[in-house]
PDB file of C-alpha atoms in Angstrom:
ATOM      1  CA  UNK I 132     -14.835   2.871  24.776  1.00 48.00           C
ATOM      2  CA  UNK I 133     -12.481   4.685  22.374  1.00 68.00           C
ATOM      3  CA  UNK I 134     -14.080   5.710  19.101  1.00 77.00           C
ATOM      4  CA  UNK I 135     -12.755   3.992  15.946  1.00 84.00           C
ATOM      5  CA  UNK I 136     -10.045   5.882  14.099  1.00 89.00           C
ATOM      6  CA  UNK I 137     -12.201   5.881  10.967  1.00 93.00           C
ATOM      7  CA  UNK I 138     -15.251   4.286   9.367  1.00 94.00           C
ATOM      8  CA  UNK I 139     -15.405   1.569   6.709  1.00 95.00           C
ATOM      9  CA  UNK I 140     -18.613   1.860   4.701  1.00 94.00           C
ATOM     10  CA  UNK I 141     -18.791  -1.737   3.424  1.00 95.00           C
ATOM     11  CA  UNK I 142     -18.805  -5.084   5.305  1.00 92.00           C
ATOM     12  CA  UNK I 143     -15.204  -5.598   6.364  1.00 91.00           C
ATOM     13  CA  UNK I 144     -12.836  -5.068   9.277  1.00 92.00           C
ATOM     14  CA  UNK I 145     -10.674  -2.196  10.413  1.00 94.00           C
ATOM     15  CA  UNK I 146      -7.311  -3.118  11.917  1.00 96.00           C
ATOM     16  CA  UNK I 147      -6.270  -0.472  14.441  1.00 95.00           C
ATOM     17  CA  UNK I 148      -3.298  -0.081  16.752  1.00 93.00           C
ATOM     18  CA  UNK I 149      -4.156   2.997  18.782  1.00 87.00           C
ATOM     19  CA  UNK I 150      -1.429   3.494  21.359  1.00 82.00           C
ATOM     20  CA  UNK I 151       0.525   6.302  19.719  1.00 70.00           C
ATOM     21  CA  UNK I 152       1.361   9.572  21.404  1.00 76.00           C
ATOM     22  CA  UNK I 153       0.621  11.848  18.434  1.00 72.00           C
ATOM     23  CA  UNK I 154      -2.447  13.922  19.225  1.00 78.00           C
ATOM     24  CA  UNK I 155      -3.551  14.960  15.729  1.00 89.00           C
ATOM     25  CA  UNK I 156      -1.794  12.594  13.280  1.00 94.00           C
ATOM     26  CA  UNK I 157      -2.285   8.959  12.311  1.00 95.00           C
ATOM     27  CA  UNK I 158      -1.121   6.439   9.715  1.00 97.00           C
ATOM     28  CA  UNK I 159      -3.556   4.790   7.291  1.00 98.00           C
ATOM     29  CA  UNK I 160      -2.053   1.893   5.316  1.00 99.00           C
ATOM     30  CA  UNK I 161      -3.476   0.099   2.259  1.00 99.00           C
ATOM     31  CA  UNK I 162      -2.347  -3.472   1.626  1.00 99.00           C
ATOM     32  CA  UNK I 163      -1.171  -5.472  -1.368  1.00 98.00           C
ATOM     33  CA  UNK I 164      -3.055  -7.860  -3.613  1.00 98.00           C
ATOM     34  CA  UNK I 165      -3.651 -11.240  -1.995  1.00 97.00           C
ATOM     35  CA  UNK I 166      -3.147 -10.405   1.678  1.00 98.00           C
ATOM     36  CA  UNK I 167      -5.191  -8.320   4.160  1.00 98.00           C
ATOM     37  CA  UNK I 168      -5.005  -5.512   6.703  1.00 98.00           C
ATOM     38  CA  UNK I 169      -3.020  -7.542   9.229  1.00 98.00           C
ATOM     39  CA  UNK I 170      -0.129  -7.702   6.764  1.00 98.00           C
ATOM     40  CA  UNK I 171       0.881  -4.431   8.438  1.00 98.00           C
ATOM     41  CA  UNK I 172       0.906  -5.844  11.977  1.00 97.00           C
ATOM     42  CA  UNK I 173       4.706  -5.938  12.323  1.00 96.00           C
ATOM     43  CA  UNK I 174       5.044  -2.484  10.795  1.00 97.00           C
ATOM     44  CA  UNK I 175       2.351  -1.106  13.098  1.00 96.00           C
ATOM     45  CA  UNK I 176       4.069  -2.596  16.150  1.00 94.00           C
ATOM     46  CA  UNK I 177       6.859  -0.109  15.500  1.00 94.00           C
ATOM     47  CA  UNK I 178       5.057   2.885  14.012  1.00 95.00           C
ATOM     48  CA  UNK I 179       2.260   2.828  16.591  1.00 94.00           C
ATOM     49  CA  UNK I 180       4.647   3.756  19.378  1.00 92.00           C
ATOM     50  CA  UNK I 181       4.263   7.292  18.008  1.00 93.00           C
ATOM     51  CA  UNK I 182       1.335   7.269  15.570  1.00 95.00           C
ATOM     52  CA  UNK I 183      -2.061   5.608  15.879  1.00 95.00           C
ATOM     53  CA  UNK I 184      -2.229   3.214  12.915  1.00 97.00           C
ATOM     54  CA  UNK I 185      -5.114   1.941  10.818  1.00 97.00           C
ATOM     55  CA  UNK I 186      -5.571  -0.446   7.931  1.00 98.00           C
ATOM     56  CA  UNK I 187      -8.647  -2.128   6.487  1.00 98.00           C
ATOM     57  CA  UNK I 188      -9.410  -5.129   4.316  1.00 98.00           C
ATOM     58  CA  UNK I 189      -9.685  -4.072   0.686  1.00 98.00           C
ATOM     59  CA  UNK I 190     -12.658  -5.430  -1.231  1.00 98.00           C
ATOM     60  CA  UNK I 191     -12.282  -9.128  -1.956  1.00 98.00           C
ATOM     61  CA  UNK I 192      -9.702  -9.652   0.807  1.00 98.00           C
ATOM     62  CA  UNK I 193      -9.701 -10.637   4.485  1.00 97.00           C
ATOM     63  CA  UNK I 194     -13.132 -10.104   6.015  1.00 97.00           C
ATOM     64  CA  UNK I 195     -14.417  -8.596   2.741  1.00 97.00           C
ATOM     65  CA  UNK I 196     -13.958 -11.752   0.637  1.00 96.00           C
ATOM     66  CA  UNK I 197     -17.530 -11.646  -0.642  1.00 96.00           C
ATOM     67  CA  UNK I 198     -16.916  -8.326  -2.426  1.00 97.00           C
ATOM     68  CA  UNK I 199     -14.765  -9.930  -5.103  1.00 97.00           C
ATOM     69  CA  UNK I 200     -15.862  -7.849  -8.094  1.00 97.00           C
ATOM     70  CA  UNK I 201     -14.563  -4.267  -8.154  1.00 98.00           C
ATOM     71  CA  UNK I 202     -12.493  -1.825 -10.169  1.00 98.00           C
ATOM     72  CA  UNK I 203      -9.805   0.739  -9.410  1.00 98.00           C
ATOM     73  CA  UNK I 204     -12.178   3.670  -9.080  1.00 98.00           C
ATOM     74  CA  UNK I 205     -14.239   1.819  -6.463  1.00 98.00           C
ATOM     75  CA  UNK I 206     -11.099   1.055  -4.437  1.00 99.00           C
ATOM     76  CA  UNK I 207     -10.054   4.714  -4.559  1.00 98.00           C
ATOM     77  CA  UNK I 208     -13.547   5.823  -3.514  1.00 98.00           C
ATOM     78  CA  UNK I 209     -13.253   3.507  -0.499  1.00 98.00           C
ATOM     79  CA  UNK I 210      -9.883   4.959   0.507  1.00 98.00           C
ATOM     80  CA  UNK I 211     -11.081   8.548   0.180  1.00 97.00           C
ATOM     81  CA  UNK I 212     -14.079   7.818   2.385  1.00 97.00           C
ATOM     82  CA  UNK I 213     -11.920   6.147   5.045  1.00 97.00           C
ATOM     83  CA  UNK I 214      -9.495   9.093   5.111  1.00 97.00           C
ATOM     84  CA  UNK I 215     -12.310  11.644   5.236  1.00 95.00           C
ATOM     85  CA  UNK I 216     -13.937   9.778   8.136  1.00 95.00           C
ATOM     86  CA  UNK I 217     -10.701   9.627  10.145  1.00 95.00           C
ATOM     87  CA  UNK I 218     -11.010  11.391  13.498  1.00 92.00           C
ATOM     88  CA  UNK I 219      -7.471  12.766  13.224  1.00 93.00           C
ATOM     89  CA  UNK I 220      -6.757  16.057  11.469  1.00 92.00           C
ATOM     90  CA  UNK I 221      -3.658  14.785   9.651  1.00 94.00           C
ATOM     91  CA  UNK I 222      -3.153  11.467   7.878  1.00 97.00           C
ATOM     92  CA  UNK I 223       0.067   9.847   6.716  1.00 97.00           C
ATOM     93  CA  UNK I 224      -1.226   7.690   3.861  1.00 98.00           C
ATOM     94  CA  UNK I 225       0.802   4.592   3.002  1.00 99.00           C
ATOM     95  CA  UNK I 226       0.247   1.970   0.340  1.00 99.00           C
ATOM     96  CA  UNK I 227       1.946  -1.273  -0.688  1.00 99.00           C
ATOM     97  CA  UNK I 228       1.757  -2.578  -4.269  1.00 98.00           C
ATOM     98  CA  UNK I 229      -1.901  -2.196  -5.360  1.00 98.00           C
ATOM     99  CA  UNK I 230      -2.377  -0.265  -2.121  1.00 99.00           C
ATOM    100  CA  UNK I 231       0.267   2.195  -3.312  1.00 99.00           C
ATOM    101  CA  UNK I 232      -1.682   2.943  -6.477  1.00 99.00           C
ATOM    102  CA  UNK I 233      -4.884   3.399  -4.475  1.00 99.00           C
ATOM    103  CA  UNK I 234      -3.106   5.628  -1.947  1.00 99.00           C
ATOM    104  CA  UNK I 235      -1.600   7.836  -4.665  1.00 98.00           C
ATOM    105  CA  UNK I 236      -4.927   8.327  -6.445  1.00 98.00           C
ATOM    106  CA  UNK I 237      -6.759   8.964  -3.166  1.00 98.00           C
ATOM    107  CA  UNK I 238      -4.104  11.464  -2.037  1.00 97.00           C
ATOM    108  CA  UNK I 239      -4.325  13.281  -5.372  1.00 96.00           C
ATOM    109  CA  UNK I 240      -8.097  13.504  -5.138  1.00 95.00           C
ATOM    110  CA  UNK I 241      -7.932  14.692  -1.530  1.00 95.00           C
ATOM    111  CA  UNK I 242      -5.196  17.170  -2.462  1.00 90.00           C
ATOM    112  CA  UNK I 243      -7.903  19.283  -4.029  1.00 78.00           C
ATOM    113  CA  UNK I 244     -10.005  19.264  -0.850  1.00 76.00           C
ATOM    114  CA  UNK I 245     -10.202  22.182   1.562  1.00 66.00           C
ATOM    115  CA  UNK I 246      -8.884  20.202   4.523  1.00 68.00           C
ATOM    116  CA  UNK I 247      -5.644  18.967   2.873  1.00 79.00           C
ATOM    117  CA  UNK I 248      -5.925  16.103   5.337  1.00 92.00           C
ATOM    118  CA  UNK I 249      -3.263  13.885   3.754  1.00 96.00           C
ATOM    119  CA  UNK I 250      -0.035  15.114   5.313  1.00 95.00           C
ATOM    120  CA  UNK I 251       2.297  12.702   3.511  1.00 96.00           C
ATOM    121  CA  UNK I 252       2.251   9.820   1.038  1.00 97.00           C
ATOM    122  CA  UNK I 253       4.436   6.692   1.222  1.00 98.00           C
ATOM    123  CA  UNK I 254       4.465   4.203  -1.654  1.00 99.00           C
ATOM    124  CA  UNK I 255       6.063   0.793  -1.136  1.00 99.00           C
ATOM    125  CA  UNK I 256       6.931  -1.483  -4.085  1.00 98.00           C
ATOM    126  CA  UNK I 257       4.199  -0.284  -6.422  1.00 98.00           C
ATOM    127  CA  UNK I 258       4.014  -0.132 -10.246  1.00 98.00           C
ATOM    128  CA  UNK I 259       4.425   3.189 -12.086  1.00 98.00           C
ATOM    129  CA  UNK I 260       1.482   2.604 -14.405  1.00 98.00           C
ATOM    130  CA  UNK I 261      -0.944  -0.026 -15.611  1.00 97.00           C
ATOM    131  CA  UNK I 262       0.778  -2.550 -17.863  1.00 94.00           C
ATOM    132  CA  UNK I 263      -0.580  -4.983 -20.420  1.00 93.00           C
ATOM    133  CA  UNK I 264       0.923  -7.842 -18.415  1.00 94.00           C
ATOM    134  CA  UNK I 265      -1.442  -7.045 -15.534  1.00 96.00           C
ATOM    135  CA  UNK I 266      -4.490  -7.577 -17.717  1.00 95.00           C
ATOM    136  CA  UNK I 267      -2.916 -10.704 -19.193  1.00 94.00           C
ATOM    137  CA  UNK I 268      -2.242 -12.030 -15.692  1.00 94.00           C
ATOM    138  CA  UNK I 269      -5.871 -11.402 -14.717  1.00 95.00           C
ATOM    139  CA  UNK I 270      -7.047 -13.298 -17.797  1.00 93.00           C
ATOM    140  CA  UNK I 271      -4.667 -16.210 -17.216  1.00 92.00           C
ATOM    141  CA  UNK I 272      -5.688 -16.605 -13.577  1.00 94.00           C
ATOM    142  CA  UNK I 273      -9.215 -17.510 -14.611  1.00 92.00           C
ATOM    143  CA  UNK I 274      -7.843 -20.732 -16.120  1.00 92.00           C
ATOM    144  CA  UNK I 275      -4.980 -21.489 -13.698  1.00 93.00           C
ATOM    145  CA  UNK I 276      -5.056 -23.880 -10.781  1.00 95.00           C
ATOM    146  CA  UNK I 277      -4.918 -22.443  -7.285  1.00 95.00           C
ATOM    147  CA  UNK I 278      -1.567 -24.160  -6.731  1.00 96.00           C
ATOM    148  CA  UNK I 279      -0.084 -22.523  -9.816  1.00 96.00           C
ATOM    149  CA  UNK I 280      -1.311 -19.074  -8.753  1.00 95.00           C
ATOM    150  CA  UNK I 281       0.102 -19.470  -5.250  1.00 97.00           C
ATOM    151  CA  UNK I 282       3.474 -20.808  -6.387  1.00 97.00           C
ATOM    152  CA  UNK I 283       4.057 -18.128  -9.028  1.00 96.00           C
ATOM    153  CA  UNK I 284       3.023 -15.357  -6.642  1.00 97.00           C
ATOM    154  CA  UNK I 285       5.284 -16.586  -3.842  1.00 97.00           C
ATOM    155  CA  UNK I 286       8.182 -16.698  -6.302  1.00 97.00           C
ATOM    156  CA  UNK I 287       7.612 -13.062  -7.312  1.00 97.00           C
ATOM    157  CA  UNK I 288       7.301 -12.001  -3.687  1.00 97.00           C
ATOM    158  CA  UNK I 289      10.093 -13.977  -2.041  1.00 97.00           C
ATOM    159  CA  UNK I 290      12.278 -15.541  -4.741  1.00 95.00           C
ATOM    160  CA  UNK I 291      16.032 -15.267  -4.230  1.00 94.00           C
ATOM    161  CA  UNK I 292      15.905 -13.926  -0.667  1.00 95.00           C
ATOM    162  CA  UNK I 293      18.154 -15.273   2.060  1.00 93.00           C
ATOM    163  CA  UNK I 294      16.229 -17.672   4.287  1.00 92.00           C
ATOM    164  CA  UNK I 295      15.570 -16.664   7.883  1.00 95.00           C
ATOM    165  CA  UNK I 296      12.925 -17.412  10.541  1.00 96.00           C
ATOM    166  CA  UNK I 297      11.245 -14.080   9.745  1.00 94.00           C
ATOM    167  CA  UNK I 298      11.134 -14.891   6.031  1.00 96.00           C
ATOM    168  CA  UNK I 299       9.693 -18.359   6.684  1.00 97.00           C
ATOM    169  CA  UNK I 300       6.970 -16.810   8.856  1.00 97.00           C
ATOM    170  CA  UNK I 301       6.194 -14.217   6.182  1.00 97.00           C
ATOM    171  CA  UNK I 302       5.956 -16.877   3.474  1.00 98.00           C
ATOM    172  CA  UNK I 303       3.653 -19.035   5.589  1.00 98.00           C
ATOM    173  CA  UNK I 304       1.335 -16.077   6.171  1.00 98.00           C
ATOM    174  CA  UNK I 305       1.374 -15.135   2.482  1.00 98.00           C
ATOM    175  CA  UNK I 306       0.663 -18.704   1.366  1.00 98.00           C
ATOM    176  CA  UNK I 307      -2.237 -18.958   3.811  1.00 98.00           C
ATOM    177  CA  UNK I 308      -3.769 -15.741   2.507  1.00 98.00           C
ATOM    178  CA  UNK I 309      -3.269 -16.650  -1.151  1.00 98.00           C
ATOM    179  CA  UNK I 310      -5.027 -19.974  -0.583  1.00 97.00           C
ATOM    180  CA  UNK I 311      -7.949 -18.138   0.992  1.00 97.00           C
ATOM    181  CA  UNK I 312      -8.580 -15.159  -1.286  1.00 97.00           C
ATOM    182  CA  UNK I 313     -11.109 -15.812  -4.095  1.00 97.00           C
ATOM    183  CA  UNK I 314      -9.602 -16.082  -7.558  1.00 96.00           C
ATOM    184  CA  UNK I 315     -12.145 -13.473  -8.685  1.00 97.00           C
ATOM    185  CA  UNK I 316     -10.654 -11.048  -6.147  1.00 98.00           C
ATOM    186  CA  UNK I 317      -7.208 -11.589  -7.652  1.00 98.00           C
ATOM    187  CA  UNK I 318      -8.628 -11.110 -11.143  1.00 97.00           C
ATOM    188  CA  UNK I 319     -10.363  -7.871 -10.133  1.00 98.00           C
ATOM    189  CA  UNK I 320      -7.182  -6.669  -8.411  1.00 98.00           C
ATOM    190  CA  UNK I 321      -4.967  -7.210 -11.452  1.00 98.00           C
ATOM    191  CA  UNK I 322      -7.588  -5.661 -13.713  1.00 98.00           C
ATOM    192  CA  UNK I 323      -7.645  -2.660 -11.367  1.00 98.00           C
ATOM    193  CA  UNK I 324      -3.865  -2.292 -11.611  1.00 98.00           C
ATOM    194  CA  UNK I 325      -4.117  -2.475 -15.394  1.00 97.00           C
ATOM    195  CA  UNK I 326      -6.484   0.530 -15.286  1.00 97.00           C
ATOM    196  CA  UNK I 327      -3.909   2.819 -13.644  1.00 98.00           C
ATOM    197  CA  UNK I 328      -2.811   5.620 -15.993  1.00 97.00           C
ATOM    198  CA  UNK I 329       0.357   6.539 -14.094  1.00 96.00           C
ATOM    199  CA  UNK I 330       1.767   9.471 -12.155  1.00 96.00           C
ATOM    200  CA  UNK I 331       2.300  12.111 -14.832  1.00 92.00           C
ATOM    201  CA  UNK I 332      -0.903  13.998 -14.021  1.00 92.00           C
ATOM    202  CA  UNK I 333      -0.838  13.430 -10.243  1.00 94.00           C
ATOM    203  CA  UNK I 334       2.216  15.388  -9.101  1.00 90.00           C
ATOM    204  CA  UNK I 335       0.602  18.766  -8.477  1.00 89.00           C
ATOM    205  CA  UNK I 336      -2.002  17.238  -6.155  1.00 93.00           C
ATOM    206  CA  UNK I 337       0.308  15.037  -4.072  1.00 95.00           C
ATOM    207  CA  UNK I 338       1.835  15.859  -0.679  1.00 94.00           C
ATOM    208  CA  UNK I 339       5.467  15.097   0.176  1.00 94.00           C
ATOM    209  CA  UNK I 340       6.047  11.581  -1.145  1.00 97.00           C
ATOM    210  CA  UNK I 341       8.405   8.779  -0.120  1.00 98.00           C
ATOM    211  CA  UNK I 342       9.055   5.841  -2.449  1.00 98.00           C
ATOM    212  CA  UNK I 343      10.439   2.644  -0.922  1.00 98.00           C
ATOM    213  CA  UNK I 344      11.528  -0.579  -2.572  1.00 97.00           C
ATOM    214  CA  UNK I 345      13.750  -3.594  -1.979  1.00 97.00           C
ATOM    215  CA  UNK I 346      16.803  -4.108  -4.167  1.00 97.00           C
ATOM    216  CA  UNK I 347      15.853  -7.777  -4.715  1.00 97.00           C
ATOM    217  CA  UNK I 348      12.182  -7.206  -5.553  1.00 97.00           C
ATOM    218  CA  UNK I 349      11.238  -9.513  -8.447  1.00 96.00           C
ATOM    219  CA  UNK I 350       7.655  -8.234  -8.651  1.00 96.00           C
ATOM    220  CA  UNK I 351       8.287  -4.481  -8.802  1.00 96.00           C
ATOM    221  CA  UNK I 352      11.978  -3.941  -9.601  1.00 96.00           C
ATOM    222  CA  UNK I 353      13.869  -0.837  -8.526  1.00 98.00           C
ATOM    223  CA  UNK I 354      13.660   0.462 -12.101  1.00 98.00           C
ATOM    224  CA  UNK I 355       9.865   0.634 -11.817  1.00 97.00           C
ATOM    225  CA  UNK I 356      10.064   2.858  -8.747  1.00 98.00           C
ATOM    226  CA  UNK I 357      12.643   5.025 -10.515  1.00 98.00           C
ATOM    227  CA  UNK I 358      10.033   5.678 -13.209  1.00 97.00           C
ATOM    228  CA  UNK I 359       7.680   7.025 -10.530  1.00 98.00           C
ATOM    229  CA  UNK I 360      10.453   9.202  -9.106  1.00 97.00           C
ATOM    230  CA  UNK I 361      11.235  10.648 -12.541  1.00 96.00           C
ATOM    231  CA  UNK I 362       7.565  11.340 -13.263  1.00 96.00           C
ATOM    232  CA  UNK I 363       7.061  13.185  -9.975  1.00 96.00           C
ATOM    233  CA  UNK I 364      10.286  15.165 -10.337  1.00 94.00           C
ATOM    234  CA  UNK I 365       9.172  16.098 -13.859  1.00 93.00           C
ATOM    235  CA  UNK I 366       5.996  17.453 -12.249  1.00 91.00           C
ATOM    236  CA  UNK I 367       8.161  19.577  -9.879  1.00 90.00           C
ATOM    237  CA  UNK I 368       7.546  17.300  -6.887  1.00 88.00           C
ATOM    238  CA  UNK I 369      11.074  17.854  -5.620  1.00 83.00           C
ATOM    239  CA  UNK I 370      10.073  16.680  -2.125  1.00 82.00           C
ATOM    240  CA  UNK I 371       9.933  13.101  -3.442  1.00 92.00           C
ATOM    241  CA  UNK I 372      12.610  10.580  -2.435  1.00 93.00           C
ATOM    242  CA  UNK I 373      13.353   6.975  -3.389  1.00 97.00           C
ATOM    243  CA  UNK I 374      14.718   4.767  -0.611  1.00 97.00           C
ATOM    244  CA  UNK I 375      16.183   1.421  -1.737  1.00 97.00           C
ATOM    245  CA  UNK I 376      16.586  -1.185   1.008  1.00 97.00           C
ATOM    246  CA  UNK I 377      19.291  -3.784   0.475  1.00 95.00           C
ATOM    247  CA  UNK I 378      18.629  -7.490   0.842  1.00 95.00           C
ATOM    248  CA  UNK I 379      14.837  -7.207   0.703  1.00 96.00           C
ATOM    249  CA  UNK I 380      12.106  -8.200  -1.732  1.00 97.00           C
ATOM    250  CA  UNK I 381       8.539  -7.239  -2.511  1.00 98.00           C
ATOM    251  CA  UNK I 382       6.767  -7.941   0.785  1.00 97.00           C
ATOM    252  CA  UNK I 383       8.553  -5.353   2.921  1.00 97.00           C
ATOM    253  CA  UNK I 384       5.654  -4.838   5.383  1.00 97.00           C
ATOM    254  CA  UNK I 385       5.744  -8.515   6.418  1.00 96.00           C
ATOM    255  CA  UNK I 386       9.374  -8.313   7.558  1.00 90.00           C
ATOM    256  CA  UNK I 387       9.925  -4.575   8.086  1.00 86.00           C
ATOM    257  CA  UNK I 388      13.634  -3.829   8.558  1.00 90.00           C
ATOM    258  CA  UNK I 389      14.812  -1.000  10.777  1.00 93.00           C
ATOM    259  CA  UNK I 390      15.744   0.983   7.675  1.00 93.00           C
ATOM    260  CA  UNK I 391      12.096   0.975   6.545  1.00 95.00           C
ATOM    261  CA  UNK I 392      10.869   2.129   9.948  1.00 95.00           C
ATOM    262  CA  UNK I 393      13.506   4.866  10.085  1.00 95.00           C
ATOM    263  CA  UNK I 394      12.694   6.081   6.563  1.00 96.00           C
ATOM    264  CA  UNK I 395       8.965   6.255   7.287  1.00 97.00           C
ATOM    265  CA  UNK I 396       9.378   7.992  10.646  1.00 96.00           C
ATOM    266  CA  UNK I 397      11.710  10.597   9.147  1.00 96.00           C
ATOM    267  CA  UNK I 398       9.303  11.160   6.261  1.00 96.00           C
ATOM    268  CA  UNK I 399       6.327  11.610   8.584  1.00 96.00           C
ATOM    269  CA  UNK I 400       8.237  14.147  10.672  1.00 94.00           C
ATOM    270  CA  UNK I 401       9.715  16.153   7.803  1.00 92.00           C
ATOM    271  CA  UNK I 402       6.444  16.254   5.864  1.00 88.00           C
ATOM    272  CA  UNK I 403       4.993  18.596   8.473  1.00 67.00           C
ATOM    273  CA  UNK I 404       7.408  21.305   7.354  1.00 56.00           C
ATOM    274  CA  UNK I 405       6.924  20.750   3.605  1.00 50.00           C
ATOM    275  CA  UNK I 406       3.196  19.972   3.441  1.00 46.00           C
ATOM    276  CA  UNK I 407       1.884  21.290   0.098  1.00 41.00           C
ATOM    277  CA  UNK I 408       4.717  23.774  -0.136  1.00 37.00           C
TER     278      UNK I 408
END
């Protein structure tokens, strides 16, 4: 039996697609608020042709629903431990939304380690800093109905997008997950985002970084990702790029277009030549 790609130290599931040809590199992906590790299944179908891929259920989500009270530091601790336990020498760390914040903080912390295990960082549709609205949203959710939470979230994630079979499937999955996740998990998640102090002090510790967003994202607009780009360039992270994908919204991993796959694959390949340059 093949050994797991990594170890999760709390009760929850790892989602692995281990068919890639890379001998010493893998992808570890951290998911958004309200969904779970399998939100990367379509993305992994493509990436795993080359790279073994791993995700796990963040606290309060998926198989870890019972762990609904947490903060940002605990989520980052979890990510660091998963990366450190990975049996591959090099990790391409990827995060979506809240997962992007966790991935950035984990990569920065691991950037000071001897192993320099994080080869590259990819951040998809993620906020540049904690905002007051995140804390306000967490507070409001404690008094909202489940239906109201689900409807407002789906609007932020999918509003205004052209309907297609793939979009309908993505929305059905998202609605199912949002009806399942404990409200306390959503509250803890938004409170965790509100705790994020931004990228200004992270640049020196980060590996080559790719930023990706959809041009129709209502939840994390392009302008938010441009703030991250400016902050990292200000910190002399010139190996940081922003890739804007036309006709797409916030939940890019659920309906990954070819342009997303191509951008990630190019980033993973090029990062080997620029790693901590």
